[in-house]
Coordinates of C-alpha atoms and ligand atoms in Angstrom, one line a residue:
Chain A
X1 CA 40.3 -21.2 -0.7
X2 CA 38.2 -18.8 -2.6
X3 CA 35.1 -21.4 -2.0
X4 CA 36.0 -22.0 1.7
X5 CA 35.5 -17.9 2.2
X6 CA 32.3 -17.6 0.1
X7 CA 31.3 -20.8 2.2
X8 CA 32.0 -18.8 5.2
X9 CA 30.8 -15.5 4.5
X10 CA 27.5 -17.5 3.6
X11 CA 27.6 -19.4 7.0
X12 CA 28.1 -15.9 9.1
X13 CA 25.1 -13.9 6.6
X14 CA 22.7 -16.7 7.1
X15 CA 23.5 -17.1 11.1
X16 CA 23.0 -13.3 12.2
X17 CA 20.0 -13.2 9.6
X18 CA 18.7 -16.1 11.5
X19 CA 19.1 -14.5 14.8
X20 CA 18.1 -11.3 13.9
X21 CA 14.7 -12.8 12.5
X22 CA 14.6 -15.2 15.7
X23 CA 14.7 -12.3 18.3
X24 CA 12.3 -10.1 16.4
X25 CA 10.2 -13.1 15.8
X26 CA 10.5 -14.7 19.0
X27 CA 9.4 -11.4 21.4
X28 CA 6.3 -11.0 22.8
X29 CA 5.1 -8.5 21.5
X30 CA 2.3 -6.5 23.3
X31 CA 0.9 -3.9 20.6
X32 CA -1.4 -2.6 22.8
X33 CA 0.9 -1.1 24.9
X34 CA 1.8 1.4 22.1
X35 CA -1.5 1.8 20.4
X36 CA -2.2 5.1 22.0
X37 CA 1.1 6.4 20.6
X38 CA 0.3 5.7 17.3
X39 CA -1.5 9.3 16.0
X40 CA 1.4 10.9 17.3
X41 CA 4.1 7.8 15.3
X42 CA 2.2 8.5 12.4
X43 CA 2.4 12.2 12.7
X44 CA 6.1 12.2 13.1
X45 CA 6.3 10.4 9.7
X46 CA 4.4 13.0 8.2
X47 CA 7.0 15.5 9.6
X48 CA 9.6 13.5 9.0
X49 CA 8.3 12.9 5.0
X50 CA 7.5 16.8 4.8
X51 CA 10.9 18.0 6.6
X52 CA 12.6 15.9 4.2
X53 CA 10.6 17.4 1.2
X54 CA 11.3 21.3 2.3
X55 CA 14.4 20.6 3.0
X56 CA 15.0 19.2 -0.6
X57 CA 13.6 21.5 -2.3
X58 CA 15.6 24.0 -0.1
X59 CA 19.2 22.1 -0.2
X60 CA 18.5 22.4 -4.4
X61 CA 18.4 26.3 -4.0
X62 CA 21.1 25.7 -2.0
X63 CA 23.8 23.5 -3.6
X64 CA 22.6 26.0 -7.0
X65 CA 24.4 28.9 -5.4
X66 CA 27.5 27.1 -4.0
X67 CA 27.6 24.9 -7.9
X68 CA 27.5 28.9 -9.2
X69 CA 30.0 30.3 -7.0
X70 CA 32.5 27.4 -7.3
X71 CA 32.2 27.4 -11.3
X72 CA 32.7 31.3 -10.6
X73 CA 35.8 32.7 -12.5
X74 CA 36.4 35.6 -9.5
X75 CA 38.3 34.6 -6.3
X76 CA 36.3 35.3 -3.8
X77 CA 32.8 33.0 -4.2
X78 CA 35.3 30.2 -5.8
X79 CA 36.8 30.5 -2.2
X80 CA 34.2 31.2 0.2
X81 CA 32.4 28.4 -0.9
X82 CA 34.6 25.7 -1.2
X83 CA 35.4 26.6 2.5
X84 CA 31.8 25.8 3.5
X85 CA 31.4 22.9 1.5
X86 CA 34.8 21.7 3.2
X87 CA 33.9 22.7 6.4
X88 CA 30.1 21.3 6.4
X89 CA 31.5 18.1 5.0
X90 CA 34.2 17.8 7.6
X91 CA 32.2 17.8 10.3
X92 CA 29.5 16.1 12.3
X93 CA 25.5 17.0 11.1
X94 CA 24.8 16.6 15.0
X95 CA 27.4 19.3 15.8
X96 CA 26.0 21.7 13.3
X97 CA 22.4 21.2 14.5
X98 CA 23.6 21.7 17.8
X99 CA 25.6 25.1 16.8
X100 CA 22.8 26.1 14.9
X101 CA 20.4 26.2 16.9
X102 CA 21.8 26.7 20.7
X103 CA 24.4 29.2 19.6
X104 CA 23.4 30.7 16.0
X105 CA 19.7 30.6 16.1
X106 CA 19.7 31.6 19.7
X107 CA 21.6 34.6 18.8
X108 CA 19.5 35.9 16.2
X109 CA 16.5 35.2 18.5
X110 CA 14.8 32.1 16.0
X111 CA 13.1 30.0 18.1
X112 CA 11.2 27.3 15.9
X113 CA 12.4 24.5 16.5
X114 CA 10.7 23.2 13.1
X115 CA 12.1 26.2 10.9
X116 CA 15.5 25.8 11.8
X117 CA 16.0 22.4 12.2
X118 CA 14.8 22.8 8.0
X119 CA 17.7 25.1 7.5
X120 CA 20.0 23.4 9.3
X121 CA 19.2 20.4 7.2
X122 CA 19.2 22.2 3.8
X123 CA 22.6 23.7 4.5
X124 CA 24.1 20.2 5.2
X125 CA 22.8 18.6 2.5
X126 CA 23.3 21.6 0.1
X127 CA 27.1 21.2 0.5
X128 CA 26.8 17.5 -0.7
X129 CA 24.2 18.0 -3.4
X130 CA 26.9 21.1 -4.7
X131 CA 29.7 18.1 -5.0
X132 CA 27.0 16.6 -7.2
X133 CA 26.4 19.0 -9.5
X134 CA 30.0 20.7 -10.1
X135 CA 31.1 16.9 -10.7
X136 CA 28.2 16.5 -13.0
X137 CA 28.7 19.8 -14.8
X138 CA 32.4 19.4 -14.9
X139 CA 31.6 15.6 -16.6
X140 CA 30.7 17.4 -19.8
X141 CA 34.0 16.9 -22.2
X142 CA 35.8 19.6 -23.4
X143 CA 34.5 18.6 -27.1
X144 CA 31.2 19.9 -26.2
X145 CA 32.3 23.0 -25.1
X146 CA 34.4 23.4 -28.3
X147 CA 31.1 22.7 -30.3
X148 CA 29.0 25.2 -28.7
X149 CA 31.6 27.9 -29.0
X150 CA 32.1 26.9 -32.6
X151 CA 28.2 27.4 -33.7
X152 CA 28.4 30.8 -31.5
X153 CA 26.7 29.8 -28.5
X154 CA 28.1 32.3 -25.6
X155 CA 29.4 31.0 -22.6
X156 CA 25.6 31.6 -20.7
X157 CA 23.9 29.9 -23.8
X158 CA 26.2 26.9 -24.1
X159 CA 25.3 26.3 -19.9
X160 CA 21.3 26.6 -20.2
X161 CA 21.2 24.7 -23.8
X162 CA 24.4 22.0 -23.5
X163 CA 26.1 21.9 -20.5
X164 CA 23.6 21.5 -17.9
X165 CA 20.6 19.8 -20.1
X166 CA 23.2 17.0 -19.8
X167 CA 24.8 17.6 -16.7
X168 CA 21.2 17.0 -14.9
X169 CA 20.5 13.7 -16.5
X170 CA 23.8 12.6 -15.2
X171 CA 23.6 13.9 -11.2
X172 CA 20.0 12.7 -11.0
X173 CA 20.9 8.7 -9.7
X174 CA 23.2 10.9 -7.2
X175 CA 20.5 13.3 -5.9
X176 CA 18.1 10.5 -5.8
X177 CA 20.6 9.1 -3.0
X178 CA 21.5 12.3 -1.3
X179 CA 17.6 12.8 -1.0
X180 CA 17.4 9.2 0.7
X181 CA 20.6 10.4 3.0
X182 CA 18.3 13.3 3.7
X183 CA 15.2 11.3 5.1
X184 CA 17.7 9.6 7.1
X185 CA 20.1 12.5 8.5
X186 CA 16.5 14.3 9.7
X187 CA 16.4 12.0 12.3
X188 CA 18.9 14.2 14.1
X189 CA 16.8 16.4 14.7
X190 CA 15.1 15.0 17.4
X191 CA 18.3 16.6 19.8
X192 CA 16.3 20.0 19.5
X193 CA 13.3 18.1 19.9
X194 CA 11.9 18.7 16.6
X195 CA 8.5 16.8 16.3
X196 CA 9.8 14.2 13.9
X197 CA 9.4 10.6 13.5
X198 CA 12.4 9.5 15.7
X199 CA 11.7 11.8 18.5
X200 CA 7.9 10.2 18.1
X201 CA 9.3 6.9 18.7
X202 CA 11.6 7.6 21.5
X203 CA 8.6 9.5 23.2
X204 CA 6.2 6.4 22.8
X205 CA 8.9 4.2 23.8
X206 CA 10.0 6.4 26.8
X207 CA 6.0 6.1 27.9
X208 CA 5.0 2.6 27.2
X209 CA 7.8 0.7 27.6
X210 CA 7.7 -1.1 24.7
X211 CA 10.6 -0.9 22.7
X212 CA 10.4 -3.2 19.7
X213 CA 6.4 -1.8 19.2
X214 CA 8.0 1.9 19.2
X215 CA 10.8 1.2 17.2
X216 CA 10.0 -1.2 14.9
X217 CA 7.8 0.6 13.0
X218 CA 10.2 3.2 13.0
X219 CA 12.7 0.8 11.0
X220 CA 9.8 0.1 8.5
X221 CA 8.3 4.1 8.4
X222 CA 12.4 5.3 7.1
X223 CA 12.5 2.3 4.7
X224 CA 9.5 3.0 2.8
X225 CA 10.7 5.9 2.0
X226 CA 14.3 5.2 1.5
X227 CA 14.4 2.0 -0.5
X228 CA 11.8 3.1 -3.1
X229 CA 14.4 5.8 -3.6
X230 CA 16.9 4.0 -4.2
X231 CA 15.1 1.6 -6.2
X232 CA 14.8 4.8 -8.2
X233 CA 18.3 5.9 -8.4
X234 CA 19.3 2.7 -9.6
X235 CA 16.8 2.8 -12.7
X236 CA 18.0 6.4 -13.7
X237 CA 21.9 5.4 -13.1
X238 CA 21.0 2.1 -15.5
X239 CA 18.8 4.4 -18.1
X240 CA 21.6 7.0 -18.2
X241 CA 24.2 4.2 -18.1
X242 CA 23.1 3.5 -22.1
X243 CA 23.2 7.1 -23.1
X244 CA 26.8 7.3 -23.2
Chain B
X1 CA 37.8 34.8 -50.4
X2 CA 40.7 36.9 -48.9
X3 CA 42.8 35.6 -46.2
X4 CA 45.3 37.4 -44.9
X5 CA 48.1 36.3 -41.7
X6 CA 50.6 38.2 -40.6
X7 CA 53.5 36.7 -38.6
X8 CA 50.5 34.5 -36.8
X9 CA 51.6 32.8 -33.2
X10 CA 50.0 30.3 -30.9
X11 CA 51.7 28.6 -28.4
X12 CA 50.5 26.4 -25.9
X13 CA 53.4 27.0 -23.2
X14 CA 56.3 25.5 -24.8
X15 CA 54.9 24.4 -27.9
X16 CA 54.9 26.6 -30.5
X17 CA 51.8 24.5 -32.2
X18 CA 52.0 28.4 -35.0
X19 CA 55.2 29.6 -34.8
X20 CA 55.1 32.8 -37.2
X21 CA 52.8 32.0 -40.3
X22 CA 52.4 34.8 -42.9
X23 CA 49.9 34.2 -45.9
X24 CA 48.2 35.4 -48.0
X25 CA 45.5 33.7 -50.4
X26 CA 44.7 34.4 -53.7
X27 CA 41.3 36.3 -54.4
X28 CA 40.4 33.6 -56.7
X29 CA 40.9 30.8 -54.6
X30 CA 37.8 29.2 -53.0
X31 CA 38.7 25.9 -51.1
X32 CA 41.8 26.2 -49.2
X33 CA 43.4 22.7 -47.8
X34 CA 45.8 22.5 -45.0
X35 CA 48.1 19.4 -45.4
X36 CA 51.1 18.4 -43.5
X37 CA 52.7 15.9 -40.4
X38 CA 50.4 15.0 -37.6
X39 CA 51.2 17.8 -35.0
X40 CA 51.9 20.3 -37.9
X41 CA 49.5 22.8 -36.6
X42 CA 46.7 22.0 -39.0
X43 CA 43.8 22.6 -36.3
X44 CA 45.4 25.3 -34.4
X45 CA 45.7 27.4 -37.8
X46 CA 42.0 26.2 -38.6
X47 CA 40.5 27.6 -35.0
X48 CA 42.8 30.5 -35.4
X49 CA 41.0 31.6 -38.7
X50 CA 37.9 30.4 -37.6
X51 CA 38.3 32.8 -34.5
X52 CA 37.9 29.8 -31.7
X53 CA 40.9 30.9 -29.9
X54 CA 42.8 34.3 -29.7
X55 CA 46.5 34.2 -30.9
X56 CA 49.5 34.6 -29.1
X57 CA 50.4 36.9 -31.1
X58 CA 50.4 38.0 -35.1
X59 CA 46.5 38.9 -36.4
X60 CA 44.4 37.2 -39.0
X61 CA 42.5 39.6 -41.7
X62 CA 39.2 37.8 -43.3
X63 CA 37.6 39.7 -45.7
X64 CA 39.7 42.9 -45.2
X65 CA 38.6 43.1 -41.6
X66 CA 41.3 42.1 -38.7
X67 CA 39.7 39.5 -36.8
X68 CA 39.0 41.0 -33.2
X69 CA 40.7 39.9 -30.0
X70 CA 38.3 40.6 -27.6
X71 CA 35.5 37.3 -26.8
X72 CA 32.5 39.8 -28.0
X73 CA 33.8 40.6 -31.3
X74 CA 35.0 37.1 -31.5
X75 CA 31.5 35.8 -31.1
X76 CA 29.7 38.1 -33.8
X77 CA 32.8 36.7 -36.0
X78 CA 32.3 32.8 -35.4
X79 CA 28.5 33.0 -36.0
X80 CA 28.8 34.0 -39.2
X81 CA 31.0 30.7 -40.5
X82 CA 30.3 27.4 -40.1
X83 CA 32.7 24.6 -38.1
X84 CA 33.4 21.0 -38.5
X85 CA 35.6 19.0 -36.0
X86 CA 37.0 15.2 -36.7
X87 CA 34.5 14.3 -34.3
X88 CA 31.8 14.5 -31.1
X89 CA 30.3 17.4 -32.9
X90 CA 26.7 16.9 -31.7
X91 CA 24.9 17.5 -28.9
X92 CA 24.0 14.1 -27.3
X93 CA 20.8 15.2 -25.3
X94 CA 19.0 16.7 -28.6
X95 CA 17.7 14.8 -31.5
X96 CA 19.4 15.3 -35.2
X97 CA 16.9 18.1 -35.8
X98 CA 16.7 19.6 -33.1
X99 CA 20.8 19.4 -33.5
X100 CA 20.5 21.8 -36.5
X101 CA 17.5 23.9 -35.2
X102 CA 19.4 25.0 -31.4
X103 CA 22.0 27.0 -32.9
X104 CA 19.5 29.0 -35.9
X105 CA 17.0 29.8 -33.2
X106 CA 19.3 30.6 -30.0
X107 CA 22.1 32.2 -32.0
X108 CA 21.2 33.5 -35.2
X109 CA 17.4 34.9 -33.7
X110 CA 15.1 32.7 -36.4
X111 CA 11.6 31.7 -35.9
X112 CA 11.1 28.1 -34.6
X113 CA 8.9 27.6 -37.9
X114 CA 11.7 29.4 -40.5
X115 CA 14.8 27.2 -38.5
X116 CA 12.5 23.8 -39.0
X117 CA 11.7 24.7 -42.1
X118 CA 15.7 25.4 -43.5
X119 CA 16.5 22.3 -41.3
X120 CA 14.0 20.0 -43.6
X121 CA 15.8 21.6 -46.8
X122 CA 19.2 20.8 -45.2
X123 CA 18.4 17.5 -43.6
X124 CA 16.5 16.6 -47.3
X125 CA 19.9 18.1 -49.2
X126 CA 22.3 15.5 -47.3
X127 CA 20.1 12.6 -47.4
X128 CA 19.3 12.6 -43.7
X129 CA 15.2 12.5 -44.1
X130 CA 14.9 8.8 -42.2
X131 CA 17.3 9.7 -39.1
X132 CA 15.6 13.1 -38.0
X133 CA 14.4 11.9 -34.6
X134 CA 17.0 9.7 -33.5
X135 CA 19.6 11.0 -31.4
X136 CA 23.5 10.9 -32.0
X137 CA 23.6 7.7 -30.3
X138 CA 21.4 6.2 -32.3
X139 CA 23.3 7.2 -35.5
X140 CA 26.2 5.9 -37.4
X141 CA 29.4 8.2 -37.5
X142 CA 29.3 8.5 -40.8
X143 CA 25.5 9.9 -40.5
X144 CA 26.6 12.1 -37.3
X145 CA 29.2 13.7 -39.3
X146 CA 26.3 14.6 -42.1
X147 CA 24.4 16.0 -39.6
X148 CA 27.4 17.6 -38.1
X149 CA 27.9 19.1 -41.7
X150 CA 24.1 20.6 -42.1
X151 CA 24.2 21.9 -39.0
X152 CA 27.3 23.8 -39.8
X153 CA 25.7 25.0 -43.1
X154 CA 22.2 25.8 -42.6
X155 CA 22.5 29.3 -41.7
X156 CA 25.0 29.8 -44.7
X157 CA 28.0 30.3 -43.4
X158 CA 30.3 33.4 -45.2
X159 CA 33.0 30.4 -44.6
X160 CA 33.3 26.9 -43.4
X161 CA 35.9 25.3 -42.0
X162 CA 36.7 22.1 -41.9
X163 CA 39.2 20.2 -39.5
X164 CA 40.0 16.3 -40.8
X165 CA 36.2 16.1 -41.3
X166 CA 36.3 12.1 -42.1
X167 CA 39.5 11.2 -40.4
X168 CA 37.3 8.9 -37.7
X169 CA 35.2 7.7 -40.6
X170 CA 35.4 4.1 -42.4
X171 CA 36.2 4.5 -46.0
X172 CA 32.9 3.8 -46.8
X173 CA 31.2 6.8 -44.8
X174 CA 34.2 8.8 -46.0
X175 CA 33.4 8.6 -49.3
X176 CA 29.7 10.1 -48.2
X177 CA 30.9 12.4 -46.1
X178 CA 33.5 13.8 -48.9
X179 CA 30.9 14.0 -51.9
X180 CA 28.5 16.1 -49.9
X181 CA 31.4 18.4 -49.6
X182 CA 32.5 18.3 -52.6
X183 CA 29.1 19.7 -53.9
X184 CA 29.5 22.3 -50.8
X185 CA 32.8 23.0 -52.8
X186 CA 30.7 22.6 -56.6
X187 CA 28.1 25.2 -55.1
X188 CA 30.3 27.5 -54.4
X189 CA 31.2 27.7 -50.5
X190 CA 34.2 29.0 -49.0
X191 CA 35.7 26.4 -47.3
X192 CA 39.2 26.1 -45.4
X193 CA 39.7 22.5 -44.3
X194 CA 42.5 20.4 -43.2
X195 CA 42.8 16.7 -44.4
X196 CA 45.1 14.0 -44.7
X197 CA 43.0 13.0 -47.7
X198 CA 45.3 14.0 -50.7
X199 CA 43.2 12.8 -53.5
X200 CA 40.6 14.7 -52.6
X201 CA 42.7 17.8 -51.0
X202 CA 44.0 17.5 -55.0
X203 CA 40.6 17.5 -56.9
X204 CA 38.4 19.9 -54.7
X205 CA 41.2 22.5 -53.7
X206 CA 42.6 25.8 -55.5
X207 CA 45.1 26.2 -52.9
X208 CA 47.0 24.3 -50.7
X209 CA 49.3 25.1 -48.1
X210 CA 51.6 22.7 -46.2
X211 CA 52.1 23.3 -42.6
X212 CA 55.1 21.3 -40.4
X213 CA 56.1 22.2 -36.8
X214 CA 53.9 24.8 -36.8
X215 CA 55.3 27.1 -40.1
X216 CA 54.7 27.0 -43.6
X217 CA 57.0 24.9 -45.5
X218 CA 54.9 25.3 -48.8
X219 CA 51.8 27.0 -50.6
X220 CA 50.4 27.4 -54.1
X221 CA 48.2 26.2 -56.5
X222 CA 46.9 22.5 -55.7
X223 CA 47.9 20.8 -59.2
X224 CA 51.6 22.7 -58.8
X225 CA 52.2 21.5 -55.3
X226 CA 51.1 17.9 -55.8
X227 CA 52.7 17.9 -59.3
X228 CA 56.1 19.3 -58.9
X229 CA 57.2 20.5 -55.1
X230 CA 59.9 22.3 -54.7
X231 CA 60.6 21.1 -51.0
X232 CA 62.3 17.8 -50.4
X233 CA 60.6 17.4 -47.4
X234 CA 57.3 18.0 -49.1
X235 CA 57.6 15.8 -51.7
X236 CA 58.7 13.1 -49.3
X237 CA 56.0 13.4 -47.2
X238 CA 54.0 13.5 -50.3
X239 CA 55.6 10.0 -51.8
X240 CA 55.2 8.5 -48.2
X241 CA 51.3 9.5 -48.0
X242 CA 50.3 8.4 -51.4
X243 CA 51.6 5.2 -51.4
X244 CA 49.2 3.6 -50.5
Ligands
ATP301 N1 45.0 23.2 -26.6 C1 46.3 22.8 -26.7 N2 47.0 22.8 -25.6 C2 48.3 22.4 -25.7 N3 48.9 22.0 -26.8 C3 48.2 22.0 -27.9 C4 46.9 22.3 -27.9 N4 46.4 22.2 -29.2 C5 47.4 21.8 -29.9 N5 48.5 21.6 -29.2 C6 49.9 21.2 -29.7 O1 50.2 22.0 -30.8 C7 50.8 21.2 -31.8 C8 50.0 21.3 -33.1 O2 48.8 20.7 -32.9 P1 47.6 20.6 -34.0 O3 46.5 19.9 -33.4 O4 47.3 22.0 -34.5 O5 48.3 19.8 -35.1 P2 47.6 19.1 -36.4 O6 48.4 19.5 -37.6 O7 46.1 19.4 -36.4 O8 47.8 17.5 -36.1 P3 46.9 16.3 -36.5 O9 47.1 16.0 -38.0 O10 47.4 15.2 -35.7 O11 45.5 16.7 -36.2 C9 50.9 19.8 -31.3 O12 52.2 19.6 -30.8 C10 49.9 19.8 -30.2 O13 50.3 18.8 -29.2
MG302 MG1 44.4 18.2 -36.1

């Protein structure tokens, strides 16, 4: 039975592969038709590569102050942010971008496109990253805190010098994946037309025509930057993996 | 050393883990063992003294000073002694030295050349020269419980306390383990220390106090109570313990 499903799992991988390769391989492809799209392709990429790096960079600050407020011992920042991490993770990243820019940015009179889209993006991702770091800070065993106390470390000392030393080795294979959910989720941006890499592709298809030469260098742009990631992540999970 | 309890609680919701201790030790004693039952109260009364928690009630005099109940005071208290747990003392991210250097530079304010320096005359003291660099890991328990051990004595601790220091040891390491403290002991340090090691409880301590559901069911001089106890149920537990 067991060998009849592998068999058959095997049969139905190898046929779609096959078919997936056959109609990419098979088209006609007319390269010529997108050429003069390509500057603006490979400028998207660059904005799509440079969105996703702000935005990192920015979604760190971010899921710093949520990890704080959440480890907080007062009410009210435990509180408020749990109910944005709940409420950023509960619903769609198109719906925010859409709220945050038509309705929110609109009403505070921000108009680049570029700037908020960044925001929008580093408060979406700052809510995941948080769930990172409070499960990583929260990893570190009781034991460790009893140690510190017991050599006179205060609470403040026994965070920069024990807990989070450790805490960052263990979140980094996670935040090497959120990053590569970043690249990916910036995509969305091209709904407030956001000079990205998607909304690149859609143009030159839009133009020429030519679908597969518009978007299949889109496939290939996101996964040289994702899987290299991910090859990444993979490494530090294994590293870490022996540490403990 | 004088220490002095008086009508000492801690109680962890229902349990009553010290359930009205009064003591007080004789100014001649030196090393003070805590025998008794698994679940006796052993650790509780050693983090009590050593200032780790706040009791429930009841206060603890070291020294002729009350210990305080306020974290601050607490903190000033616990840097002057030294503490040893059963086991996971060490910082996994930081190497043996650097194990025995964090806690002399961050807490007690020394130079990063004086700490390096007392942590070679430590490290040299307890036969740890060859395993400096490596990282708890990378060490044996036996050898993480000696650096465990300098690191709780480098910066001369007014007292050290000890809870079941070899208990997750082989008999082998044990017996390591035990001589370095019995030269601690030899040198003359103040050490409290619970143990389920008799034979050594017998030859290294001047008092000894038996502790069972959280009370004091006997004290006195080490040679009197493992000679000739008064308490049936000491002596029991005594003859049941030494048996083997
Ligand atoms: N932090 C805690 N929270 C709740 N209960 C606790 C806590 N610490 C100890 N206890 C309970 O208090 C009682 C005394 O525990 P304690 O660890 O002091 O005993 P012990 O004599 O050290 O035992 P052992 O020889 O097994 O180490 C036990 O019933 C234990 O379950
Ligand atoms: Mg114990």
């Amino acid at each position: 039975m067991k060998s009849f499903i592998n068999a058959l799992v095997s049969v139905i991988l190898a046929v779609t592969f096959f078919f997936g390769f056959w109609v990419i391989l098979d088209h006609d492809y007319d390269w010529a038709a997108i050429a003069p799209y390509s500057g603006n392709l490979f400028s998207g990429w660059l904005v799509t590569v440079g969105i996703s790096l702000a935005a990192l960079a920015l979604s760190v600050v971010v899921a710093a102050v949520l990890t704080v407020a959440q480890l907080s011992s007062h009410r009210v920042p435990r509180v408020l942010s749990r109910a944005y991490v709940e409420i950023v993770r509960g619903t769609p990243l198109l719906t925010q971008i859409l709220i945050g820019y038509y309705l929110i940015a609109d009403a505070i009179g921000w108009d680049s496109r570029f700037g908020v889209g960044l925001v929008i993006l580093s408060c979406f991702s700052g809510a995941y990253l948080s769930e990172i770091f409070r499960g990583g800070i929260e990893s570190i065993s009781k034991s460790q805190w009893l140690s510190a106390r017991a050599i006179g470390l205060s609470e403040g000392q026994t965070y920069r010098f024990v807990v989070i030393p450790q805490a960052i080795r263990r979140v980094l294979p996670a935040s090497a994946g959120q990053f590569a959910n970043l690249i990916k989720d910036s995509s969305l941006l091209f709904v407030i037309s956001v000079h990205e890499f998607t909304m690149q592709a859609r143009e030159a298809n839009a133009n020429s025509f030519a679908t597969f030469e518009a978007y299949l260098p889109l496939v290939m742009g996101y996964f040289i930057l994702t899987f290299p990631i991910s090859l990444l992540s993979r490494h530090l999970e294994k590293r870490f993996s022996y540490e403990h | 050393m004088s220490i002095e309890v008086h009508n000492l609680h801690q109680h962890y919701g229902e349990t009553r883990a010290i359930d009205g201790v009064c003591m007080k030790l004789p100014d001649s004693a030196q090393v003070l063992a805590l025998i008794g039952p698994s679940g006796g109260g052993k650790s509780t009364f050693l983090r009590l003294i050593g200032g780790i928690e706040t009791p429930t009630s009841g206060t603890v005099i070291v020294d002729d000073q009350e210990l305080p109940k306020e974290e601050e005071g607490l903190l000033d208290y616990r840097k002057s002694n030294g503490f040893l747990f059963q086991a996971f003392n060490l910082f996994p991210h930081l190497s043996a030295l650097d194990n025995i250097i964090l806690p002399l530079t961050e807490v007690h304010g020394w130079s990063r050349h004086k700490a390096e320096e007392r942590a070679h005359e430590v490290v040299k003291r307890f036969y740890l020269e060859k395993h400096l660099e490596k990282h708890p890991e990378q060490l044996s328990g036996g050898q993480q419980q000696r650096v465990a051990l300098a690191r709780a004595v480098a910066h001369e601790p007014a007292l050290l306390l000890l809870d079941e220091p070899t208990s997750a040891l082989d008999p082998e390491m044990k017996a390591g383990v035990l001589d370095l403290i019995k030269e601690l002991c030899d040198a003359g340090q103040r050490i409290v220390l619970s143990t389920h090691e008799m034979g050594f409880a017998r030859q290294s301590a001047d008092h000894v106090v038996f502790l069972a559901e959280g009370k004091i069911l006997e004290e006195g001089k080490a040679e009197e109570l493992f000679e000739a106890s008064r308490e049936p149920k000491v002596t029991q537990f005594l003859d049941r313990v030494m048996k083997w």
